mmCIF file of N, CA, C and O in Angstrom:
data_model
loop_
_atom_site.group_PDB
_atom_site.id
_atom_site.type_symbol
_atom_site.label_atom_id
_atom_site.label_comp_id
_atom_site.label_asym_id
_atom_site.label_seq_id
_atom_site.Cartn_x
_atom_site.Cartn_y
_atom_site.Cartn_z
ATOM 1 N N MET A 1 74.885 182.735 40.714
ATOM 2 C CA MET A 1 75.063 181.534 39.949
ATOM 3 C C MET A 1 74.221 181.588 38.613
ATOM 4 O O MET A 1 73.108 182.160 38.689
ATOM 5 N N SER A 2 74.778 181.349 37.563
ATOM 6 C CA SER A 2 74.119 181.502 36.322
ATOM 7 C C SER A 2 73.203 180.226 35.937
ATOM 8 O O SER A 2 73.369 179.203 36.566
ATOM 9 N N PHE A 3 72.370 180.326 34.944
ATOM 10 C CA PHE A 3 71.618 179.327 34.543
ATOM 11 C C PHE A 3 72.291 178.511 33.473
ATOM 12 O O PHE A 3 73.029 178.896 32.668
ATOM 13 N N PHE A 4 71.859 177.088 33.469
ATOM 14 C CA PHE A 4 72.397 176.149 32.560
ATOM 15 C C PHE A 4 71.296 175.348 31.922
ATOM 16 O O PHE A 4 70.194 175.269 32.379
ATOM 17 N N ASN A 5 71.611 174.800 30.611
ATOM 18 C CA ASN A 5 70.747 173.883 29.953
ATOM 19 C C ASN A 5 70.455 172.671 30.793
ATOM 20 O O ASN A 5 69.403 172.073 30.763
ATOM 21 N N GLU A 6 71.548 172.091 31.465
ATOM 22 C CA GLU A 6 71.462 171.056 32.365
ATOM 23 C C GLU A 6 71.908 171.346 33.729
ATOM 24 O O GLU A 6 72.938 172.064 33.894
ATOM 25 N N ALA A 7 71.391 170.765 34.798
ATOM 26 C CA ALA A 7 71.865 171.079 36.066
ATOM 27 C C ALA A 7 71.666 169.841 37.058
ATOM 28 O O ALA A 7 70.889 168.989 36.655
ATOM 29 N N THR A 8 72.411 169.796 38.112
ATOM 30 C CA THR A 8 72.220 168.719 39.201
ATOM 31 C C THR A 8 72.802 169.364 40.454
ATOM 32 O O THR A 8 73.319 170.565 40.465
ATOM 33 N N ILE A 9 72.755 168.645 41.490
ATOM 34 C CA ILE A 9 73.321 169.111 42.782
ATOM 35 C C ILE A 9 74.657 168.319 43.016
ATOM 36 O O ILE A 9 74.865 167.299 42.318
ATOM 37 N N GLU A 10 75.406 168.853 43.880
ATOM 38 C CA GLU A 10 76.737 168.350 44.077
ATOM 39 C C GLU A 10 76.793 166.849 44.428
ATOM 40 O O GLU A 10 75.981 166.480 45.354
ATOM 41 N N GLY A 11 77.468 165.970 43.714
ATOM 42 C CA GLY A 11 77.500 164.586 44.023
ATOM 43 C C GLY A 11 76.430 163.692 43.269
ATOM 44 O O GLY A 11 76.701 162.530 43.255
ATOM 45 N N CYS A 12 75.450 164.309 42.725
ATOM 46 C CA CYS A 12 74.375 163.459 42.167
ATOM 47 C C CYS A 12 74.884 163.029 40.735
ATOM 48 O O CYS A 12 75.350 163.846 39.938
ATOM 49 N N PRO A 13 74.777 161.800 40.349
ATOM 50 C CA PRO A 13 75.150 161.256 39.027
ATOM 51 C C PRO A 13 74.215 161.631 37.947
ATOM 52 O O PRO A 13 74.515 161.614 36.751
ATOM 53 N N LYS A 14 73.013 162.020 38.218
ATOM 54 C CA LYS A 14 71.924 162.315 37.186
ATOM 55 C C LYS A 14 71.870 163.804 37.047
ATOM 56 O O LYS A 14 72.163 164.729 37.946
ATOM 57 N N LYS A 15 71.568 164.293 35.716
ATOM 58 C CA LYS A 15 71.448 165.696 35.400
ATOM 59 C C LYS A 15 70.035 165.787 34.913
ATOM 60 O O LYS A 15 69.349 164.835 34.326
ATOM 61 N N PHE A 16 69.469 167.012 35.103
ATOM 62 C CA PHE A 16 68.171 167.369 34.728
ATOM 63 C C PHE A 16 68.065 168.585 33.902
ATOM 64 O O PHE A 16 68.977 169.395 33.891
ATOM 65 N N LYS A 17 67.082 168.654 33.018
ATOM 66 C CA LYS A 17 66.840 169.857 32.238
ATOM 67 C C LYS A 17 65.399 170.263 32.325
ATOM 68 O O LYS A 17 64.545 169.425 32.757
ATOM 69 N N VAL A 18 64.991 171.310 31.751
ATOM 70 C CA VAL A 18 63.620 171.802 31.818
ATOM 71 C C VAL A 18 62.925 170.967 30.611
ATOM 72 O O VAL A 18 63.439 170.988 29.531
ATOM 73 N N ASN A 19 61.744 170.520 30.911
ATOM 74 C CA ASN A 19 60.963 169.763 29.958
ATOM 75 C C ASN A 19 60.541 170.808 28.888
ATOM 76 O O ASN A 19 60.127 171.853 29.153
ATOM 77 N N GLU A 20 60.660 170.255 27.614
ATOM 78 C CA GLU A 20 60.339 171.196 26.480
ATOM 79 C C GLU A 20 58.897 171.472 26.423
ATOM 80 O O GLU A 20 58.336 172.529 25.839
ATOM 81 N N GLN A 21 57.972 170.661 26.991
ATOM 82 C CA GLN A 21 56.589 170.837 27.070
ATOM 83 C C GLN A 21 56.094 171.717 28.298
ATOM 84 O O GLN A 21 54.914 171.984 28.479
ATOM 85 N N ALA A 22 57.091 172.080 29.151
ATOM 86 C CA ALA A 22 56.764 172.845 30.383
ATOM 87 C C ALA A 22 56.189 174.247 30.023
ATOM 88 O O ALA A 22 56.694 174.860 29.152
ATOM 89 N N ARG A 23 55.316 174.662 30.741
ATOM 90 C CA ARG A 23 54.744 176.062 30.655
ATOM 91 C C ARG A 23 54.701 176.711 32.028
ATOM 92 O O ARG A 23 54.991 176.112 33.047
ATOM 93 N N GLY A 24 54.657 178.001 32.064
ATOM 94 C CA GLY A 24 54.696 178.744 33.417
ATOM 95 C C GLY A 24 53.730 178.259 34.362
ATOM 96 O O GLY A 24 54.045 178.065 35.611
ATOM 97 N N TYR A 25 52.551 177.904 33.956
ATOM 98 C CA TYR A 25 51.548 177.416 34.863
ATOM 99 C C TYR A 25 51.866 176.084 35.465
ATOM 100 O O TYR A 25 51.439 175.746 36.581
ATOM 101 N N SER A 26 52.690 175.337 34.667
ATOM 102 C CA SER A 26 53.099 173.979 35.174
ATOM 103 C C SER A 26 53.886 174.224 36.442
ATOM 104 O O SER A 26 53.671 173.456 37.462
ATOM 105 N N PHE A 27 54.774 175.110 36.352
ATOM 106 C CA PHE A 27 55.627 175.432 37.570
ATOM 107 C C PHE A 27 54.869 175.920 38.816
ATOM 108 O O PHE A 27 55.046 175.651 39.944
ATOM 109 N N LYS A 28 53.908 176.889 38.408
ATOM 110 C CA LYS A 28 53.027 177.470 39.423
ATOM 111 C C LYS A 28 52.212 176.363 40.195
ATOM 112 O O LYS A 28 52.013 176.430 41.323
ATOM 113 N N ASP A 29 51.776 175.561 39.314
ATOM 114 C CA ASP A 29 50.793 174.445 39.880
ATOM 115 C C ASP A 29 51.560 173.605 40.756
ATOM 116 O O ASP A 29 51.073 172.980 41.716
ATOM 117 N N TYR A 30 52.882 173.383 40.497
ATOM 118 C CA TYR A 30 53.659 172.497 41.363
ATOM 119 C C TYR A 30 54.115 173.132 42.669
ATOM 120 O O TYR A 30 54.420 172.531 43.577
ATOM 121 N N GLY A 31 54.040 174.460 42.710
ATOM 122 C CA GLY A 31 54.349 175.200 43.938
ATOM 123 C C GLY A 31 55.516 176.191 43.882
ATOM 124 O O GLY A 31 56.097 176.768 44.780
ATOM 125 N N PHE A 32 56.106 176.356 42.562
ATOM 126 C CA PHE A 32 57.096 177.316 42.362
ATOM 127 C C PHE A 32 56.518 178.696 42.561
ATOM 128 O O PHE A 32 55.371 178.934 42.193
ATOM 129 N N LYS A 33 57.304 179.542 43.068
ATOM 130 C CA LYS A 33 56.969 180.982 43.300
ATOM 131 C C LYS A 33 57.689 181.818 42.228
ATOM 132 O O LYS A 33 58.751 181.579 41.842
ATOM 133 N N GLU A 34 56.977 182.796 41.646
ATOM 134 C CA GLU A 34 57.636 183.694 40.585
ATOM 135 C C GLU A 34 58.359 184.812 41.444
ATOM 136 O O GLU A 34 57.832 185.393 42.222
ATOM 137 N N THR A 35 59.611 184.875 41.012
ATOM 138 C CA THR A 35 60.421 185.924 41.676
ATOM 139 C C THR A 35 60.140 187.333 40.951
ATOM 140 O O THR A 35 59.479 187.382 39.977
ATOM 141 N N ALA A 36 60.767 188.363 41.599
ATOM 142 C CA ALA A 36 60.693 189.707 41.017
ATOM 143 C C ALA A 36 61.172 189.809 39.589
ATOM 144 O O ALA A 36 60.662 190.572 38.865
ATOM 145 N N SER A 37 62.169 188.970 39.269
ATOM 146 C CA SER A 37 62.765 189.071 37.921
ATOM 147 C C SER A 37 61.998 188.229 36.975
ATOM 148 O O SER A 37 62.477 187.991 35.770
ATOM 149 N N GLY A 38 60.963 187.520 37.394
ATOM 150 C CA GLY A 38 60.176 186.672 36.537
ATOM 151 C C GLY A 38 60.549 185.162 36.466
ATOM 152 O O GLY A 38 59.841 184.387 35.760
ATOM 153 N N ASN A 39 61.613 184.771 37.243
ATOM 154 C CA ASN A 39 61.994 183.441 37.224
ATOM 155 C C ASN A 39 61.038 182.596 38.172
ATOM 156 O O ASN A 39 60.243 183.207 38.873
ATOM 157 N N PHE A 40 61.137 181.393 38.151
ATOM 158 C CA PHE A 40 60.283 180.388 38.924
ATOM 159 C C PHE A 40 61.208 179.799 39.896
ATOM 160 O O PHE A 40 62.204 179.211 39.516
ATOM 161 N N GLN A 41 60.944 179.768 41.183
ATOM 162 C CA GLN A 41 61.718 179.251 42.253
ATOM 163 C C GLN A 41 60.982 178.339 43.198
ATOM 164 O O GLN A 41 59.887 178.678 43.599
ATOM 165 N N LEU A 42 61.741 177.196 43.506
ATOM 166 C CA LEU A 42 61.090 176.233 44.479
ATOM 167 C C LEU A 42 62.178 175.980 45.459
ATOM 168 O O LEU A 42 63.233 175.755 45.223
ATOM 169 N N VAL A 43 61.728 176.082 46.790
ATOM 170 C CA VAL A 43 62.574 175.629 47.878
ATOM 171 C C VAL A 43 61.915 174.683 48.783
ATOM 172 O O VAL A 43 60.796 174.900 49.197
ATOM 173 N N ARG A 44 62.517 173.472 48.775
ATOM 174 C CA ARG A 44 61.931 172.338 49.496
ATOM 175 C C ARG A 44 62.904 171.711 50.569
ATOM 176 O O ARG A 44 64.022 171.523 50.146
ATOM 177 N N PRO A 45 62.500 171.426 51.794
ATOM 178 C CA PRO A 45 63.250 170.754 52.587
ATOM 179 C C PRO A 45 63.410 169.270 52.260
ATOM 180 O O PRO A 45 62.473 168.717 51.669
ATOM 181 N N LEU A 46 64.547 168.593 52.556
ATOM 182 C CA LEU A 46 64.692 167.200 52.228
ATOM 183 C C LEU A 46 64.493 166.267 53.385
ATOM 184 O O LEU A 46 64.896 165.176 53.399
ATOM 185 N N ASP A 47 63.748 166.684 54.388
ATOM 186 C CA ASP A 47 63.381 165.843 55.481
ATOM 187 C C ASP A 47 61.977 165.387 55.385
ATOM 188 O O ASP A 47 61.023 166.258 55.112
ATOM 189 N N LEU A 48 61.703 164.243 55.776
ATOM 190 C CA LEU A 48 60.248 163.739 55.712
ATOM 191 C C LEU A 48 59.394 164.264 56.841
ATOM 192 O O LEU A 48 58.236 164.393 56.747
ATOM 193 N N ASN A 49 60.143 164.645 57.980
ATOM 194 C CA ASN A 49 59.372 165.287 59.085
ATOM 195 C C ASN A 49 59.499 166.699 58.977
ATOM 196 O O ASN A 49 60.604 167.395 59.052
ATOM 197 N N PRO A 50 58.284 167.407 58.900
ATOM 198 C CA PRO A 50 58.346 168.918 58.638
ATOM 199 C C PRO A 50 58.690 169.645 59.822
ATOM 200 O O PRO A 50 58.992 170.867 59.754
ATOM 201 N N GLN A 51 58.742 169.017 61.035
ATOM 202 C CA GLN A 51 59.139 169.690 62.267
ATOM 203 C C GLN A 51 60.663 169.899 62.413
ATOM 204 O O GLN A 51 61.082 170.633 63.189
ATOM 205 N N VAL A 52 61.419 169.196 61.544
ATOM 206 C CA VAL A 52 62.928 169.167 61.624
ATOM 207 C C VAL A 52 63.303 170.517 60.971
ATOM 208 O O VAL A 52 63.193 170.725 59.781
ATOM 209 N N ARG A 53 63.983 171.429 61.768
ATOM 210 C CA ARG A 53 64.387 172.701 61.164
ATOM 211 C C ARG A 53 65.776 172.617 60.614
ATOM 212 O O ARG A 53 66.180 173.505 59.918
ATOM 213 N N GLN A 54 66.572 171.570 60.908
ATOM 214 C CA GLN A 54 67.917 171.441 60.344
ATOM 215 C C GLN A 54 67.963 170.745 59.177
ATOM 216 O O GLN A 54 69.099 170.308 58.686
ATOM 217 N N SER A 55 66.999 170.471 58.386
ATOM 218 C CA SER A 55 66.941 169.829 57.155
ATOM 219 C C SER A 55 67.576 170.580 56.065
ATOM 220 O O SER A 55 67.319 171.747 55.879
ATOM 221 N N PRO A 56 68.435 169.874 55.309
ATOM 222 C CA PRO A 56 68.893 170.583 54.056
ATOM 223 C C PRO A 56 67.782 171.017 53.100
ATOM 224 O O PRO A 56 66.731 170.403 53.070
ATOM 225 N N LYS A 57 68.014 172.007 52.360
ATOM 226 C CA LYS A 57 67.032 172.584 51.411
ATOM 227 C C LYS A 57 67.490 172.500 49.953
ATOM 228 O O LYS A 57 68.604 172.962 49.603
ATOM 229 N N LEU A 58 66.582 171.979 49.216
ATOM 230 C CA LEU A 58 66.752 171.945 47.815
ATOM 231 C C LEU A 58 66.214 173.199 47.174
ATOM 232 O O LEU A 58 65.053 173.642 47.362
ATOM 233 N N LYS A 59 66.992 173.936 46.441
ATOM 234 C CA LYS A 59 66.574 175.166 45.895
ATOM 235 C C LYS A 59 66.716 175.097 44.311
ATOM 236 O O LYS A 59 67.824 174.769 43.801
ATOM 237 N N LEU A 60 65.619 175.151 43.696
ATOM 238 C CA LEU A 60 65.580 174.949 42.210
ATOM 239 C C LEU A 60 64.948 176.201 41.561
ATOM 240 O O LEU A 60 63.860 176.664 41.981
ATOM 241 N N THR A 61 65.763 176.847 40.556
ATOM 242 C CA THR A 61 65.212 177.938 39.917
ATOM 243 C C THR A 61 65.216 177.892 38.393
ATOM 244 O O THR A 61 66.238 177.363 37.925
ATOM 245 N N VAL A 62 64.168 178.155 37.841
ATOM 246 C CA VAL A 62 63.960 177.970 36.379
ATOM 247 C C VAL A 62 63.840 179.457 35.762
ATOM 248 O O VAL A 62 63.141 180.243 36.280
ATOM 249 N N ALA A 63 64.674 179.721 34.765
ATOM 250 C CA ALA A 63 64.706 181.062 34.096
ATOM 251 C C ALA A 63 63.321 181.273 33.487
ATOM 252 O O ALA A 63 62.592 180.464 33.136
ATOM 253 N N LYS A 64 62.989 182.614 33.361
ATOM 254 C CA LYS A 64 61.686 183.005 32.866
ATOM 255 C C LYS A 64 61.503 182.537 31.408
ATOM 256 O O LYS A 64 60.342 182.371 30.968
ATOM 257 N N ASP A 65 62.590 182.317 30.674
ATOM 258 C CA ASP A 65 62.431 181.767 29.291
ATOM 259 C C ASP A 65 61.946 180.362 29.310
ATOM 260 O O ASP A 65 61.775 179.780 28.206
ATOM 261 N N LEU A 66 61.964 179.665 30.415
ATOM 262 C CA LEU A 66 61.779 178.137 30.589
ATOM 263 C C LEU A 66 62.562 177.296 29.786
ATOM 264 O O LEU A 66 62.195 176.260 29.346
ATOM 265 N N LYS A 67 63.872 177.752 29.553
ATOM 266 C CA LYS A 67 64.809 176.842 28.886
ATOM 267 C C LYS A 67 66.003 176.428 29.687
ATOM 268 O O LYS A 67 66.634 175.469 29.438
ATOM 269 N N THR A 68 66.347 177.217 30.719
ATOM 270 C CA THR A 68 67.488 177.077 31.526
ATOM 271 C C THR A 68 67.124 176.949 33.003
ATOM 272 O O THR A 68 66.109 177.460 33.444
ATOM 273 N N LEU A 69 68.022 176.378 33.857
ATOM 274 C CA LEU A 69 67.728 176.292 35.307
ATOM 275 C C LEU A 69 69.042 176.120 36.023
ATOM 276 O O LEU A 69 70.090 176.028 35.481
ATOM 277 N N LYS A 70 68.863 176.288 37.420
ATOM 278 C CA LYS A 70 69.947 176.009 38.347
ATOM 279 C C LYS A 70 69.415 175.351 39.562
ATOM 280 O O LYS A 70 68.192 175.620 39.831
ATOM 281 N N MET A 71 70.246 174.593 40.236
ATOM 282 C CA MET A 71 69.816 173.980 41.421
ATOM 283 C C MET A 71 70.933 173.842 42.350
ATOM 284 O O MET A 71 72.047 173.776 41.988
ATOM 285 N N SER A 72 70.450 173.834 43.651
ATOM 286 C CA SER A 72 71.526 173.688 44.717
ATOM 287 C C SER A 72 70.988 173.035 45.912
ATOM 288 O O SER A 72 69.635 173.086 46.053
ATOM 289 N N LEU A 73 71.700 172.366 46.740
ATOM 290 C CA LEU A 73 71.305 171.831 48.004
ATOM 291 C C LEU A 73 72.138 172.465 49.023
ATOM 292 O O LEU A 73 73.373 172.426 49.010
ATOM 293 N N THR A 74 71.515 173.149 50.077
ATOM 294 C CA THR A 74 72.250 173.822 51.059
ATOM 295 C C THR A 74 71.797 173.436 52.490
ATOM 296 O O THR A 74 70.870 172.790 52.663
ATOM 297 N N THR A 75 72.554 173.885 53.488
ATOM 298 C CA THR A 75 72.141 173.691 54.773
ATOM 299 C C THR A 75 70.841 174.404 55.109
ATOM 300 O O THR A 75 70.370 175.157 54.227
ATOM 301 N N ALA A 76 70.274 174.118 56.257
ATOM 302 C CA ALA A 76 68.974 174.661 56.612
ATOM 303 C C ALA A 76 69.030 176.202 56.491
ATOM 304 O O ALA A 76 67.953 176.879 56.093
ATOM 305 N N ASN A 77 69.982 176.852 56.873
ATOM 306 C CA ASN A 77 70.164 178.331 56.895
ATOM 307 C C ASN A 77 70.427 178.932 55.449
ATOM 308 O O ASN A 77 70.570 180.072 55.336
ATOM 309 N N GLY A 78 70.769 177.994 54.414
ATOM 310 C CA GLY A 78 71.044 178.393 53.206
ATOM 311 C C GLY A 78 72.435 179.001 52.919
ATOM 312 O O GLY A 78 72.676 179.491 51.859
ATOM 313 N N MET A 79 73.316 178.910 53.880
ATOM 314 C CA MET A 79 74.636 179.569 53.808
ATOM 315 C C MET A 79 75.760 178.623 53.214
ATOM 316 O O MET A 79 76.683 179.192 52.587
ATOM 317 N N LYS A 80 75.617 177.351 53.244
ATOM 318 C CA LYS A 80 76.590 176.413 52.831
ATOM 319 C C LYS A 80 76.115 175.331 51.961
ATOM 320 O O LYS A 80 75.099 174.650 52.256
ATOM 321 N N ALA A 81 76.833 174.998 50.826
ATOM 322 C CA ALA A 81 76.383 173.902 49.879
ATOM 323 C C ALA A 81 76.580 172.569 50.678
ATOM 324 O O ALA A 81 77.548 172.440 51.368
ATOM 325 N N MET A 82 75.786 171.528 50.343
ATOM 326 C CA MET A 82 75.790 170.307 50.939
ATOM 327 C C MET A 82 75.971 169.195 49.818
ATOM 328 O O MET A 82 75.532 169.261 48.761
ATOM 329 N N ASN A 83 76.676 168.032 50.197
ATOM 330 C CA ASN A 83 76.689 166.910 49.244
ATOM 331 C C ASN A 83 76.039 165.765 50.129
ATOM 332 O O ASN A 83 76.710 165.157 50.951
ATOM 333 N N ILE A 84 74.849 165.398 49.774
ATOM 334 C CA ILE A 84 74.239 164.240 50.358
ATOM 335 C C ILE A 84 74.619 162.905 49.790
ATOM 336 O O ILE A 84 74.150 161.767 50.263
ATOM 337 N N PHE A 85 75.467 162.921 48.715
ATOM 338 C CA PHE A 85 75.762 161.736 47.906
ATOM 339 C C PHE A 85 77.179 161.245 48.321
ATOM 340 O O PHE A 85 77.647 160.224 47.812
ATOM 341 N N LYS A 86 77.863 161.857 49.199
ATOM 342 C CA LYS A 86 79.260 161.499 49.597
ATOM 343 C C LYS A 86 79.300 160.128 50.304
ATOM 344 O O LYS A 86 80.288 159.464 50.227
ATOM 345 N N ASP A 87 78.250 159.763 51.097
ATOM 346 C CA ASP A 87 78.287 158.417 51.729
ATOM 347 C C ASP A 87 76.799 157.964 51.901
ATOM 348 O O ASP A 87 75.923 158.726 51.663
ATOM 349 N N ASP A 88 76.642 156.750 52.438
ATOM 350 C CA ASP A 88 75.290 156.266 52.589
ATOM 351 C C ASP A 88 74.606 156.694 53.843
ATOM 352 O O ASP A 88 73.358 156.262 53.954
ATOM 353 N N SER A 89 75.139 157.569 54.654
ATOM 354 C CA SER A 89 74.421 157.834 55.891
ATOM 355 C C SER A 89 73.360 158.881 55.537
ATOM 356 O O SER A 89 72.465 159.105 56.457
ATOM 357 N N GLN A 90 73.321 159.364 54.388
ATOM 358 C CA GLN A 90 72.218 160.340 53.931
ATOM 359 C C GLN A 90 71.250 159.727 52.973
ATOM 360 O O GLN A 90 70.639 160.334 52.098
ATOM 361 N N LYS A 91 71.108 158.348 53.055
ATOM 362 C CA LYS A 91 70.254 157.687 52.193
ATOM 363 C C LYS A 91 68.890 158.167 52.036
ATOM 364 O O LYS A 91 68.281 158.280 50.954
ATOM 365 N N GLU A 92 68.270 158.439 53.206
ATOM 366 C CA GLU A 92 66.851 158.990 53.269
ATOM 367 C C GLU A 92 66.746 160.316 52.392
ATOM 368 O O GLU A 92 65.751 160.471 51.730
ATOM 369 N N LYS A 93 67.672 161.157 52.611
ATOM 370 C CA LYS A 93 67.716 162.420 51.877
ATOM 371 C C LYS A 93 67.915 162.239 50.400
ATOM 372 O O LYS A 93 67.378 162.976 49.581
ATOM 373 N N GLN A 94 68.794 161.311 50.012
ATOM 374 C CA GLN A 94 68.921 160.908 48.568
ATOM 375 C C GLN A 94 67.531 160.392 47.977
ATOM 376 O O GLN A 94 67.198 160.918 46.950
ATOM 377 N N GLU A 95 66.909 159.539 48.745
ATOM 378 C CA GLU A 95 65.628 159.083 48.202
ATOM 379 C C GLU A 95 64.632 160.208 48.129
ATOM 380 O O GLU A 95 63.861 160.224 47.196
ATOM 381 N N GLN A 96 64.580 161.142 49.068
ATOM 382 C CA GLN A 96 63.685 162.263 49.090
ATOM 383 C C GLN A 96 64.003 163.240 47.833
ATOM 384 O O GLN A 96 63.050 163.654 47.177
ATOM 385 N N PHE A 97 65.222 163.413 47.618
ATOM 386 C CA PHE A 97 65.677 164.197 46.512
ATOM 387 C C PHE A 97 65.155 163.595 45.136
ATOM 388 O O PHE A 97 64.607 164.283 44.286
ATOM 389 N N TYR A 98 65.377 162.348 44.984
ATOM 390 C CA TYR A 98 64.944 161.680 43.735
ATOM 391 C C TYR A 98 63.509 161.493 43.687
ATOM 392 O O TYR A 98 62.874 161.675 42.564
ATOM 393 N N PHE A 99 62.806 161.433 44.727
ATOM 394 C CA PHE A 99 61.298 161.545 44.848
ATOM 395 C C PHE A 99 60.779 162.830 44.178
ATOM 396 O O PHE A 99 59.900 162.860 43.377
ATOM 397 N N ILE A 100 61.344 163.957 44.771
ATOM 398 C CA ILE A 100 61.001 165.308 44.260
ATOM 399 C C ILE A 100 61.240 165.373 42.763
ATOM 400 O O ILE A 100 60.465 165.987 41.920
ATOM 401 N N MET A 101 62.484 164.998 42.323
ATOM 402 C CA MET A 101 62.820 165.115 40.957
ATOM 403 C C MET A 101 61.896 164.270 40.107
ATOM 404 O O MET A 101 61.489 164.676 39.002
ATOM 405 N N ASP A 102 61.497 163.051 40.494
ATOM 406 C CA ASP A 102 60.654 162.247 39.696
ATOM 407 C C ASP A 102 59.280 162.868 39.696
ATOM 408 O O ASP A 102 58.565 162.760 38.578
ATOM 409 N N ASP A 103 58.889 163.397 40.753
ATOM 410 C CA ASP A 103 57.563 164.086 40.748
ATOM 411 C C ASP A 103 57.525 165.224 39.767
ATOM 412 O O ASP A 103 56.515 165.596 39.126
ATOM 413 N N LEU A 104 58.636 166.035 39.741
ATOM 414 C CA LEU A 104 58.801 167.170 38.838
ATOM 415 C C LEU A 104 58.636 166.680 37.397
ATOM 416 O O LEU A 104 58.182 167.382 36.426
ATOM 417 N N LYS A 105 59.231 165.445 37.124
ATOM 418 C CA LYS A 105 59.207 164.861 35.782
ATOM 419 C C LYS A 105 57.732 164.480 35.360
ATOM 420 O O LYS A 105 57.355 164.725 34.324
ATOM 421 N N ILE A 106 57.128 163.876 36.345
ATOM 422 C CA ILE A 106 55.704 163.529 36.076
ATOM 423 C C ILE A 106 54.771 164.756 35.832
ATOM 424 O O ILE A 106 53.923 164.650 34.951
ATOM 425 N N ALA A 107 55.138 165.822 36.519
ATOM 426 C CA ALA A 107 54.341 167.089 36.248
ATOM 427 C C ALA A 107 54.714 167.837 35.016
ATOM 428 O O ALA A 107 54.309 168.877 34.823
ATOM 429 N N ASN A 108 55.741 167.210 34.196
ATOM 430 C CA ASN A 108 56.132 167.889 32.982
ATOM 431 C C ASN A 108 56.978 169.126 33.162
ATOM 432 O O ASN A 108 56.967 169.956 32.340
ATOM 433 N N CYS A 109 57.572 169.319 34.320
ATOM 434 C CA CYS A 109 58.372 170.426 34.638
ATOM 435 C C CYS A 109 59.753 170.231 34.265
ATOM 436 O O CYS A 109 60.461 171.028 33.573
ATOM 437 N N LEU A 110 60.307 169.022 34.568
ATOM 438 C CA LEU A 110 61.748 168.618 34.347
ATOM 439 C C LEU A 110 61.765 167.333 33.429
ATOM 440 O O LEU A 110 60.748 166.729 33.386
ATOM 441 N N ALA A 111 62.921 167.102 32.885
ATOM 442 C CA ALA A 111 63.218 165.953 32.194
ATOM 443 C C ALA A 111 64.634 165.482 32.481
ATOM 444 O O ALA A 111 65.472 166.242 32.824
ATOM 445 N N ASP A 112 64.920 164.181 32.242
ATOM 446 C CA ASP A 112 66.354 163.762 32.331
ATOM 447 C C ASP A 112 67.115 164.373 31.214
ATOM 448 O O ASP A 112 66.714 164.421 30.018
ATOM 449 N N ALA A 113 68.360 164.709 31.475
ATOM 450 C CA ALA A 113 69.252 165.281 30.498
ATOM 451 C C ALA A 113 70.009 164.253 29.841
ATOM 452 O O ALA A 113 70.212 163.115 30.261
#
């Protein structure tokens, strides 16, 4: 999957971009791990209970130039893309997704596109 100036997950009406004021340490402070290729990657489960192993995972990768990004939401094993916005039965996971995105905006990592 290639990097884009704006990204979102399947079904989400909002798009996000890398904050122009973001620096590498901003992502590291938030919990992103630096990959072998120099990109920054965050993988977070969308379940409030950390004991649940079947929780979908949000995967967010920012390119090393800090200008582009990609994001996806997958099943717990990471093999299949998921859409938590197709109906209201996933309301808790939608709220958790927006909470993480808002927190990333507060940390000056991301901005609304």
